[in-house]
Short mmCIF file of N, CA, C and O in Angstrom, two decimals:
data_model
loop_
_atom_site.label_atom_id
_atom_site.label_comp_id
_atom_site.label_asym_id
_atom_site.label_seq_id
_atom_site.Cartn_x
_atom_site.Cartn_y
_atom_site.Cartn_z
N MET A 1 -140.66 199.55 -13.30
CA MET A 1 -139.74 198.43 -13.21
C MET A 1 -140.48 197.10 -13.31
O MET A 1 -139.97 196.17 -13.91
N ASP A 2 -141.69 197.03 -12.72
CA ASP A 2 -142.47 195.80 -12.81
C ASP A 2 -142.86 195.51 -14.25
O ASP A 2 -142.95 194.36 -14.65
N CYS A 3 -143.11 196.56 -15.02
CA CYS A 3 -143.47 196.40 -16.43
C CYS A 3 -142.31 195.76 -17.20
O CYS A 3 -142.53 194.85 -17.99
N LEU A 4 -141.09 196.23 -16.97
CA LEU A 4 -139.92 195.67 -17.64
C LEU A 4 -139.69 194.23 -17.22
O LEU A 4 -139.42 193.36 -18.06
N LYS A 5 -139.84 193.96 -15.94
CA LYS A 5 -139.65 192.61 -15.43
C LYS A 5 -140.68 191.66 -16.05
O LYS A 5 -140.35 190.54 -16.45
N SER A 6 -141.92 192.11 -16.14
CA SER A 6 -142.99 191.30 -16.74
C SER A 6 -142.71 191.06 -18.22
O SER A 6 -142.87 189.94 -18.72
N PHE A 7 -142.26 192.09 -18.93
CA PHE A 7 -141.93 191.96 -20.35
C PHE A 7 -140.81 190.94 -20.56
O PHE A 7 -140.90 190.07 -21.42
N LEU A 8 -139.75 191.06 -19.77
CA LEU A 8 -138.63 190.13 -19.90
C LEU A 8 -139.03 188.71 -19.57
O LEU A 8 -138.63 187.76 -20.25
N TYR A 9 -139.85 188.54 -18.52
CA TYR A 9 -140.28 187.19 -18.15
C TYR A 9 -141.15 186.58 -19.25
O TYR A 9 -140.96 185.43 -19.63
N LYS A 10 -142.07 187.34 -19.77
CA LYS A 10 -142.99 186.80 -20.78
C LYS A 10 -142.27 186.47 -22.08
O LYS A 10 -142.68 185.55 -22.78
N ASN A 11 -141.23 187.19 -22.42
CA ASN A 11 -140.60 187.00 -23.71
C ASN A 11 -139.27 186.25 -23.70
O ASN A 11 -138.86 185.75 -24.74
N PHE A 12 -138.62 186.15 -22.55
CA PHE A 12 -137.32 185.49 -22.52
C PHE A 12 -137.24 184.33 -21.52
O PHE A 12 -136.22 183.67 -21.44
N SER A 13 -138.30 184.07 -20.80
CA SER A 13 -138.32 182.96 -19.86
C SER A 13 -138.48 181.65 -20.62
O SER A 13 -139.15 181.58 -21.65
N TRP A 14 -137.88 180.59 -20.10
CA TRP A 14 -137.99 179.28 -20.73
C TRP A 14 -139.09 178.45 -20.10
O TRP A 14 -139.27 177.28 -20.46
N SER A 15 -139.83 178.99 -19.17
CA SER A 15 -140.90 178.23 -18.52
C SER A 15 -142.25 178.64 -19.09
O SER A 15 -142.41 179.75 -19.60
N GLY A 16 -143.18 177.73 -19.01
CA GLY A 16 -144.53 178.02 -19.49
C GLY A 16 -144.79 177.44 -20.87
O GLY A 16 -143.99 176.66 -21.40
N ARG A 17 -145.91 177.83 -21.43
CA ARG A 17 -146.35 177.31 -22.72
C ARG A 17 -146.90 178.45 -23.58
O ARG A 17 -147.41 179.44 -23.05
N ILE A 18 -146.77 178.30 -24.90
CA ILE A 18 -147.44 179.20 -25.83
C ILE A 18 -148.10 178.36 -26.92
O ILE A 18 -147.65 177.26 -27.21
N GLY A 19 -149.15 178.90 -27.49
CA GLY A 19 -149.87 178.21 -28.55
C GLY A 19 -149.23 178.41 -29.91
O GLY A 19 -148.23 179.10 -30.07
N ARG A 20 -149.87 177.80 -30.91
CA ARG A 20 -149.35 177.87 -32.28
C ARG A 20 -149.31 179.29 -32.82
O ARG A 20 -148.33 179.70 -33.43
N LYS A 21 -150.39 180.04 -32.60
CA LYS A 21 -150.44 181.40 -33.15
C LYS A 21 -149.35 182.28 -32.54
O LYS A 21 -148.67 183.00 -33.27
N SER A 22 -149.16 182.20 -31.25
CA SER A 22 -148.09 182.98 -30.61
C SER A 22 -146.73 182.57 -31.14
O SER A 22 -145.86 183.43 -31.37
N PHE A 23 -146.52 181.28 -31.36
CA PHE A 23 -145.24 180.81 -31.87
C PHE A 23 -144.99 181.34 -33.28
O PHE A 23 -143.90 181.83 -33.59
N ILE A 24 -146.00 181.27 -34.14
CA ILE A 24 -145.84 181.75 -35.52
C ILE A 24 -145.56 183.25 -35.54
O ILE A 24 -144.68 183.72 -36.27
N ILE A 25 -146.27 184.01 -34.71
CA ILE A 25 -146.03 185.46 -34.65
C ILE A 25 -144.62 185.75 -34.16
O ILE A 25 -143.92 186.60 -34.73
N ARG A 26 -144.18 185.04 -33.14
CA ARG A 26 -142.83 185.25 -32.61
C ARG A 26 -141.76 184.83 -33.62
O ARG A 26 -140.72 185.47 -33.74
N PHE A 27 -142.01 183.75 -34.35
CA PHE A 27 -141.07 183.31 -35.38
C PHE A 27 -140.96 184.37 -36.48
O PHE A 27 -139.86 184.75 -36.87
N LEU A 28 -142.10 184.85 -36.96
CA LEU A 28 -142.09 185.86 -38.02
C LEU A 28 -141.45 187.16 -37.53
O LEU A 28 -140.71 187.82 -38.28
N LEU A 29 -141.70 187.53 -36.28
CA LEU A 29 -141.06 188.72 -35.72
C LEU A 29 -139.55 188.56 -35.66
O LEU A 29 -138.80 189.49 -35.99
N SER A 30 -139.08 187.38 -35.27
CA SER A 30 -137.64 187.13 -35.22
C SER A 30 -137.02 187.24 -36.60
O SER A 30 -135.96 187.86 -36.77
N ILE A 31 -137.67 186.64 -37.61
CA ILE A 31 -137.16 186.72 -38.97
C ILE A 31 -137.15 188.16 -39.46
O ILE A 31 -136.19 188.62 -40.09
N LEU A 32 -138.22 188.88 -39.16
CA LEU A 32 -138.31 190.28 -39.56
C LEU A 32 -137.21 191.12 -38.92
O LEU A 32 -136.56 191.93 -39.59
N LEU A 33 -136.97 190.92 -37.64
CA LEU A 33 -135.92 191.67 -36.95
C LEU A 33 -134.54 191.35 -37.51
O LEU A 33 -133.72 192.25 -37.72
N ILE A 34 -134.28 190.07 -37.75
CA ILE A 34 -132.97 189.69 -38.30
C ILE A 34 -132.83 190.19 -39.73
O ILE A 34 -131.77 190.68 -40.13
N GLY A 35 -133.91 190.11 -40.50
CA GLY A 35 -133.85 190.50 -41.91
C GLY A 35 -133.86 192.00 -42.14
O GLY A 35 -133.34 192.47 -43.15
N LEU A 36 -134.44 192.77 -41.24
CA LEU A 36 -134.54 194.22 -41.45
C LEU A 36 -133.70 195.05 -40.49
O LEU A 36 -132.99 195.96 -40.91
N VAL A 37 -133.78 194.74 -39.21
CA VAL A 37 -133.10 195.57 -38.21
C VAL A 37 -131.59 195.44 -38.30
O VAL A 37 -130.87 196.45 -38.31
N LEU A 38 -131.09 194.22 -38.40
CA LEU A 38 -129.63 194.07 -38.46
C LEU A 38 -129.03 194.70 -39.71
O LEU A 38 -128.01 195.39 -39.61
N PRO A 39 -129.64 194.54 -40.90
CA PRO A 39 -129.08 195.26 -42.06
C PRO A 39 -129.16 196.78 -41.93
O PRO A 39 -128.24 197.49 -42.36
N ILE A 40 -130.23 197.28 -41.30
CA ILE A 40 -130.32 198.73 -41.09
C ILE A 40 -129.20 199.20 -40.17
O ILE A 40 -128.56 200.21 -40.43
N PHE A 41 -128.95 198.43 -39.10
CA PHE A 41 -127.85 198.78 -38.20
C PHE A 41 -126.52 198.76 -38.95
O PHE A 41 -125.65 199.59 -38.72
N HIS A 42 -126.36 197.81 -39.84
CA HIS A 42 -125.09 197.68 -40.55
C HIS A 42 -124.90 198.76 -41.61
O HIS A 42 -123.88 199.44 -41.63
N TYR A 43 -125.87 198.90 -42.50
CA TYR A 43 -125.69 199.78 -43.66
C TYR A 43 -126.02 201.25 -43.40
O TYR A 43 -125.32 202.13 -43.87
N LEU A 44 -127.09 201.51 -42.66
CA LEU A 44 -127.50 202.90 -42.47
C LEU A 44 -126.86 203.54 -41.24
O LEU A 44 -126.49 204.71 -41.27
N LEU A 45 -126.77 202.80 -40.17
CA LEU A 45 -126.26 203.40 -38.93
C LEU A 45 -124.79 203.13 -38.69
O LEU A 45 -124.20 203.72 -37.79
N GLN A 46 -124.21 202.21 -39.46
CA GLN A 46 -122.79 201.90 -39.36
C GLN A 46 -122.35 201.54 -37.93
O GLN A 46 -121.31 202.01 -37.47
N VAL A 47 -123.16 200.75 -37.23
CA VAL A 47 -122.79 200.35 -35.87
C VAL A 47 -121.78 199.21 -35.93
O VAL A 47 -121.63 198.53 -36.95
N SER A 48 -121.11 199.00 -34.84
CA SER A 48 -120.02 198.03 -34.81
C SER A 48 -120.55 196.59 -34.90
O SER A 48 -121.71 196.31 -34.63
N PHE A 49 -119.65 195.73 -35.27
CA PHE A 49 -119.96 194.30 -35.38
C PHE A 49 -120.43 193.75 -34.04
O PHE A 49 -121.37 192.96 -33.98
N TYR A 50 -119.81 194.14 -32.96
CA TYR A 50 -120.14 193.61 -31.64
C TYR A 50 -121.54 194.02 -31.20
O TYR A 50 -122.25 193.24 -30.58
N PHE A 51 -121.94 195.23 -31.53
CA PHE A 51 -123.29 195.67 -31.21
C PHE A 51 -124.32 194.85 -31.99
O PHE A 51 -125.33 194.42 -31.45
N ARG A 52 -124.05 194.64 -33.28
CA ARG A 52 -124.95 193.81 -34.09
C ARG A 52 -124.99 192.39 -33.57
O ARG A 52 -126.04 191.73 -33.57
N LEU A 53 -123.87 191.87 -33.11
CA LEU A 53 -123.82 190.52 -32.55
C LEU A 53 -124.68 190.43 -31.29
O LEU A 53 -125.41 189.45 -31.10
N ILE A 54 -124.61 191.44 -30.45
CA ILE A 54 -125.43 191.46 -29.23
C ILE A 54 -126.92 191.48 -29.59
O ILE A 54 -127.71 190.74 -29.02
N ILE A 55 -127.30 192.29 -30.57
CA ILE A 55 -128.69 192.34 -31.02
C ILE A 55 -129.12 190.98 -31.57
O ILE A 55 -130.21 190.49 -31.28
N PHE A 56 -128.25 190.36 -32.36
CA PHE A 56 -128.55 189.04 -32.91
C PHE A 56 -128.75 188.01 -31.80
O PHE A 56 -129.69 187.20 -31.85
N VAL A 57 -127.90 188.01 -30.79
CA VAL A 57 -128.02 187.06 -29.68
C VAL A 57 -129.32 187.31 -28.91
O VAL A 57 -130.00 186.35 -28.51
N ILE A 58 -129.71 188.56 -28.72
CA ILE A 58 -130.97 188.86 -28.04
C ILE A 58 -132.15 188.31 -28.84
O ILE A 58 -133.06 187.68 -28.28
N ILE A 59 -132.14 188.51 -30.16
CA ILE A 59 -133.22 187.97 -31.01
C ILE A 59 -133.22 186.45 -30.97
O ILE A 59 -134.27 185.81 -30.89
N LEU A 60 -132.03 185.85 -31.00
CA LEU A 60 -131.91 184.39 -30.94
C LEU A 60 -132.45 183.85 -29.61
O LEU A 60 -133.16 182.84 -29.60
N LEU A 61 -132.15 184.51 -28.51
CA LEU A 61 -132.68 184.08 -27.20
C LEU A 61 -134.19 184.22 -27.14
O LEU A 61 -134.88 183.37 -26.55
N PHE A 62 -134.74 185.26 -27.74
CA PHE A 62 -136.18 185.44 -27.83
C PHE A 62 -136.81 184.28 -28.59
O PHE A 62 -137.81 183.69 -28.15
N PHE A 63 -136.23 183.93 -29.74
CA PHE A 63 -136.76 182.82 -30.53
C PHE A 63 -136.57 181.49 -29.81
O PHE A 63 -137.44 180.63 -29.84
N LEU A 64 -135.44 181.31 -29.15
CA LEU A 64 -135.19 180.07 -28.40
C LEU A 64 -136.20 179.91 -27.27
O LEU A 64 -136.75 178.82 -27.07
N ALA A 65 -136.48 180.98 -26.54
CA ALA A 65 -137.48 180.91 -25.46
C ALA A 65 -138.86 180.57 -26.03
O ALA A 65 -139.60 179.77 -25.46
N SER A 66 -139.20 181.15 -27.18
CA SER A 66 -140.48 180.86 -27.82
C SER A 66 -140.56 179.40 -28.25
O SER A 66 -141.58 178.74 -28.09
N THR A 67 -139.45 178.89 -28.79
CA THR A 67 -139.41 177.50 -29.23
C THR A 67 -139.55 176.55 -28.05
O THR A 67 -140.30 175.56 -28.12
N ILE A 68 -138.87 176.84 -26.97
CA ILE A 68 -138.95 175.98 -25.79
C ILE A 68 -140.36 175.99 -25.21
O ILE A 68 -140.91 174.94 -24.86
N LYS A 69 -140.99 177.16 -25.15
CA LYS A 69 -142.37 177.22 -24.65
C LYS A 69 -143.32 176.46 -25.56
O LYS A 69 -144.26 175.82 -25.09
N ARG A 70 -143.09 176.52 -26.86
CA ARG A 70 -143.95 175.78 -27.79
C ARG A 70 -143.73 174.28 -27.63
O ARG A 70 -144.67 173.49 -27.67
N LEU A 71 -142.48 173.86 -27.43
CA LEU A 71 -142.21 172.46 -27.16
C LEU A 71 -142.90 172.01 -25.88
O LEU A 71 -143.42 170.89 -25.80
N HIS A 72 -142.90 172.85 -24.87
CA HIS A 72 -143.60 172.53 -23.63
C HIS A 72 -145.09 172.34 -23.88
O HIS A 72 -145.72 171.51 -23.23
N ASP A 73 -145.65 173.11 -24.81
CA ASP A 73 -147.08 172.99 -25.10
C ASP A 73 -147.41 171.63 -25.71
O ASP A 73 -148.51 171.13 -25.52
N ILE A 74 -146.47 171.05 -26.45
CA ILE A 74 -146.73 169.72 -27.02
C ILE A 74 -146.05 168.63 -26.18
O ILE A 74 -145.82 167.53 -26.65
N GLU A 75 -145.74 168.97 -24.94
CA GLU A 75 -145.20 168.06 -23.93
C GLU A 75 -143.87 167.44 -24.33
O GLU A 75 -143.65 166.25 -24.16
N MET A 76 -142.99 168.27 -24.85
CA MET A 76 -141.64 167.84 -25.17
C MET A 76 -140.65 168.67 -24.36
O MET A 76 -140.91 169.82 -24.04
N PRO A 77 -139.50 168.09 -24.02
CA PRO A 77 -138.51 168.83 -23.23
C PRO A 77 -137.78 169.89 -24.05
O PRO A 77 -137.84 169.90 -25.28
N TRP A 78 -137.05 170.74 -23.35
CA TRP A 78 -136.37 171.88 -23.96
C TRP A 78 -135.35 171.48 -25.01
O TRP A 78 -135.10 172.21 -25.96
N TYR A 79 -134.69 170.33 -24.84
CA TYR A 79 -133.60 170.00 -25.75
C TYR A 79 -134.07 169.66 -27.16
O TYR A 79 -133.26 169.52 -28.07
N GLY A 80 -135.37 169.59 -27.38
CA GLY A 80 -135.89 169.48 -28.73
C GLY A 80 -135.61 170.74 -29.55
O GLY A 80 -135.62 170.71 -30.78
N SER A 81 -135.35 171.84 -28.84
CA SER A 81 -135.06 173.09 -29.54
C SER A 81 -133.73 173.04 -30.28
O SER A 81 -133.49 173.83 -31.18
N LEU A 82 -132.87 172.08 -29.94
CA LEU A 82 -131.59 171.96 -30.64
C LEU A 82 -131.81 171.60 -32.11
O LEU A 82 -131.04 172.00 -32.97
N PHE A 83 -132.88 170.85 -32.41
CA PHE A 83 -133.19 170.52 -33.80
C PHE A 83 -133.64 171.77 -34.56
O PHE A 83 -133.37 171.91 -35.75
N VAL A 84 -134.36 172.65 -33.87
CA VAL A 84 -134.85 173.87 -34.52
C VAL A 84 -133.71 174.83 -34.81
O VAL A 84 -133.69 175.51 -35.83
N LEU A 85 -132.75 174.89 -33.91
CA LEU A 85 -131.64 175.82 -34.09
C LEU A 85 -130.60 175.32 -35.07
O LEU A 85 -129.69 176.05 -35.42
N GLY A 86 -130.73 174.07 -35.50
CA GLY A 86 -129.81 173.55 -36.51
C GLY A 86 -130.04 174.25 -37.83
O GLY A 86 -130.84 175.17 -37.96
N THR A 87 -129.30 173.85 -38.82
CA THR A 87 -129.46 174.47 -40.13
C THR A 87 -130.01 173.44 -41.11
O THR A 87 -129.95 172.24 -40.87
N GLY A 88 -130.53 173.93 -42.19
CA GLY A 88 -130.98 173.05 -43.25
C GLY A 88 -132.42 172.62 -43.13
O GLY A 88 -133.21 173.19 -42.38
N PRO A 89 -132.75 171.58 -43.88
CA PRO A 89 -134.14 171.14 -43.98
C PRO A 89 -134.74 170.68 -42.64
O PRO A 89 -135.92 170.86 -42.41
N LEU A 90 -133.92 170.09 -41.76
CA LEU A 90 -134.45 169.58 -40.49
C LEU A 90 -135.03 170.72 -39.65
O LEU A 90 -136.11 170.59 -39.07
N SER A 91 -134.34 171.84 -39.59
CA SER A 91 -134.85 172.95 -38.78
C SER A 91 -136.12 173.54 -39.40
O SER A 91 -137.04 173.92 -38.67
N ILE A 92 -136.19 173.59 -40.72
CA ILE A 92 -137.40 174.10 -41.38
C ILE A 92 -138.58 173.18 -41.11
O ILE A 92 -139.69 173.64 -40.80
N ILE A 93 -138.33 171.88 -41.16
CA ILE A 93 -139.40 170.90 -40.87
C ILE A 93 -139.85 171.04 -39.42
O ILE A 93 -141.05 171.02 -39.13
N CYS A 94 -138.91 171.18 -38.50
CA CYS A 94 -139.25 171.31 -37.08
C CYS A 94 -140.06 172.58 -36.81
O CYS A 94 -141.04 172.54 -36.06
N ILE A 95 -139.69 173.69 -37.43
CA ILE A 95 -140.44 174.93 -37.25
C ILE A 95 -141.85 174.78 -37.81
O ILE A 95 -142.83 175.21 -37.20
N PHE A 96 -141.96 174.14 -38.97
CA PHE A 96 -143.28 173.90 -39.56
C PHE A 96 -144.14 173.04 -38.63
O PHE A 96 -145.31 173.34 -38.40
N LEU A 97 -143.55 171.98 -38.08
CA LEU A 97 -144.31 171.10 -37.18
C LEU A 97 -144.73 171.83 -35.90
O LEU A 97 -145.85 171.66 -35.43
N LEU A 98 -143.83 172.65 -35.34
CA LEU A 98 -144.19 173.41 -34.14
C LEU A 98 -145.32 174.39 -34.42
O LEU A 98 -146.12 174.69 -33.54
N GLY A 99 -145.39 174.88 -35.64
CA GLY A 99 -146.45 175.81 -36.00
C GLY A 99 -147.76 175.15 -36.35
O GLY A 99 -148.79 175.82 -36.45
N THR A 100 -147.76 173.82 -36.52
CA THR A 100 -148.98 173.15 -36.95
C THR A 100 -149.52 172.11 -35.96
O THR A 100 -150.73 171.88 -35.94
N ILE A 101 -148.67 171.50 -35.17
CA ILE A 101 -149.14 170.47 -34.23
C ILE A 101 -149.90 171.13 -33.09
O ILE A 101 -149.43 172.08 -32.48
N ALA A 102 -151.07 170.59 -32.80
CA ALA A 102 -151.88 171.11 -31.68
C ALA A 102 -151.20 170.79 -30.36
O ALA A 102 -150.57 169.73 -30.20
N GLY A 103 -151.33 171.68 -29.41
CA GLY A 103 -150.75 171.48 -28.08
C GLY A 103 -151.61 170.55 -27.24
O GLY A 103 -152.72 170.18 -27.61
N ALA A 104 -151.05 170.16 -26.10
CA ALA A 104 -151.77 169.31 -25.17
C ALA A 104 -152.96 170.07 -24.60
O ALA A 104 -152.85 171.25 -24.27
N VAL A 105 -154.07 169.39 -24.48
CA VAL A 105 -155.27 170.01 -23.92
C VAL A 105 -155.19 169.95 -22.40
O VAL A 105 -154.85 168.93 -21.83
N GLY A 106 -155.48 171.08 -21.78
CA GLY A 106 -155.45 171.15 -20.32
C GLY A 106 -154.05 171.36 -19.79
O GLY A 106 -153.09 171.57 -20.53
N LYS A 107 -153.95 171.29 -18.50
CA LYS A 107 -152.68 171.54 -17.83
C LYS A 107 -151.74 170.35 -18.02
O LYS A 107 -152.16 169.20 -17.99
N ASN A 108 -150.45 170.64 -18.23
CA ASN A 108 -149.44 169.59 -18.23
C ASN A 108 -148.33 169.99 -17.26
O ASN A 108 -148.46 170.99 -16.56
N LYS A 109 -147.25 169.24 -17.24
CA LYS A 109 -146.21 169.51 -16.25
C LYS A 109 -145.48 170.83 -16.49
O LYS A 109 -144.74 171.30 -15.63
N TYR A 110 -145.70 171.45 -17.65
CA TYR A 110 -145.03 172.71 -17.97
C TYR A 110 -145.90 173.93 -17.71
O TYR A 110 -145.43 175.05 -17.82
N GLY A 111 -147.17 173.73 -17.42
CA GLY A 111 -148.04 174.86 -17.14
C GLY A 111 -149.45 174.64 -17.64
O GLY A 111 -149.81 173.58 -18.14
N SER A 112 -150.25 175.70 -17.51
CA SER A 112 -151.64 175.61 -17.92
C SER A 112 -151.77 175.76 -19.43
O SER A 112 -150.87 176.26 -20.11
N ASP A 113 -152.89 175.33 -19.95
CA ASP A 113 -153.18 175.38 -21.38
C ASP A 113 -153.27 176.83 -21.83
O ASP A 113 -154.07 177.59 -21.29
N PRO A 114 -152.45 177.25 -22.80
CA PRO A 114 -152.51 178.65 -23.23
C PRO A 114 -153.84 179.03 -23.87
O PRO A 114 -154.20 180.20 -23.89
N LEU A 115 -154.59 178.07 -24.36
CA LEU A 115 -155.88 178.37 -24.96
C LEU A 115 -156.99 178.50 -23.92
O LEU A 115 -157.98 179.17 -24.16
N SER A 116 -156.80 177.86 -22.78
CA SER A 116 -157.86 177.91 -21.76
C SER A 116 -157.85 179.22 -20.98
O SER A 116 -158.87 179.64 -20.47
N ASN A 117 -156.71 179.87 -20.89
CA ASN A 117 -156.62 181.15 -20.19
C ASN A 117 -156.00 182.17 -21.12
O ASN A 117 -154.97 182.74 -20.86
N TRP A 118 -156.67 182.40 -22.23
CA TRP A 118 -156.17 183.29 -23.27
C TRP A 118 -155.83 184.65 -22.70
O TRP A 118 -156.59 185.24 -21.97
N GLY A 119 -154.66 185.14 -23.02
CA GLY A 119 -154.21 186.41 -22.48
C GLY A 119 -153.24 186.22 -21.32
O GLY A 119 -152.52 187.11 -20.95
N GLU A 120 -153.25 185.04 -20.74
CA GLU A 120 -152.35 184.74 -19.63
C GLU A 120 -151.45 183.56 -20.04
O GLU A 120 -151.00 182.81 -19.20
N SER A 121 -151.19 183.40 -21.33
CA SER A 121 -150.55 182.20 -21.86
C SER A 121 -149.12 182.00 -21.39
O SER A 121 -148.64 180.88 -21.39
N GLU A 122 -148.40 183.02 -21.00
CA GLU A 122 -147.01 182.84 -20.63
C GLU A 122 -146.80 182.52 -19.17
O GLU A 122 -145.69 182.36 -18.73
N LYS A 123 -147.82 182.47 -18.39
CA LYS A 123 -147.64 182.21 -16.97
C LYS A 123 -147.72 180.75 -16.65
O LYS A 123 -148.22 179.95 -17.32
#
């Protein structure tokens, strides 16, 4: 049970910070899951619309938590994630910037530097 709790906290919590590499990996994983898993559920497994919607919301919450943690790393509040969740060129630009802008060095009000304690970045 502690393993599940730790997994959920590390991946769906809105507190803490993550670095650029973790953000890019999480972004690509989200795209991969939406692009592959949802079509497989739809075409091969013939699951209901509501089940696919629940899976989509879970993936979206995972990406939202990752975005908020990345914003925390560059010392921005959570509501900056609203620009990322938008559609069109603005969201693409925001995702690109989150993947390229270096985070704050050292501890900030959102947590410790994910690069200084590598492996413990989500705490």
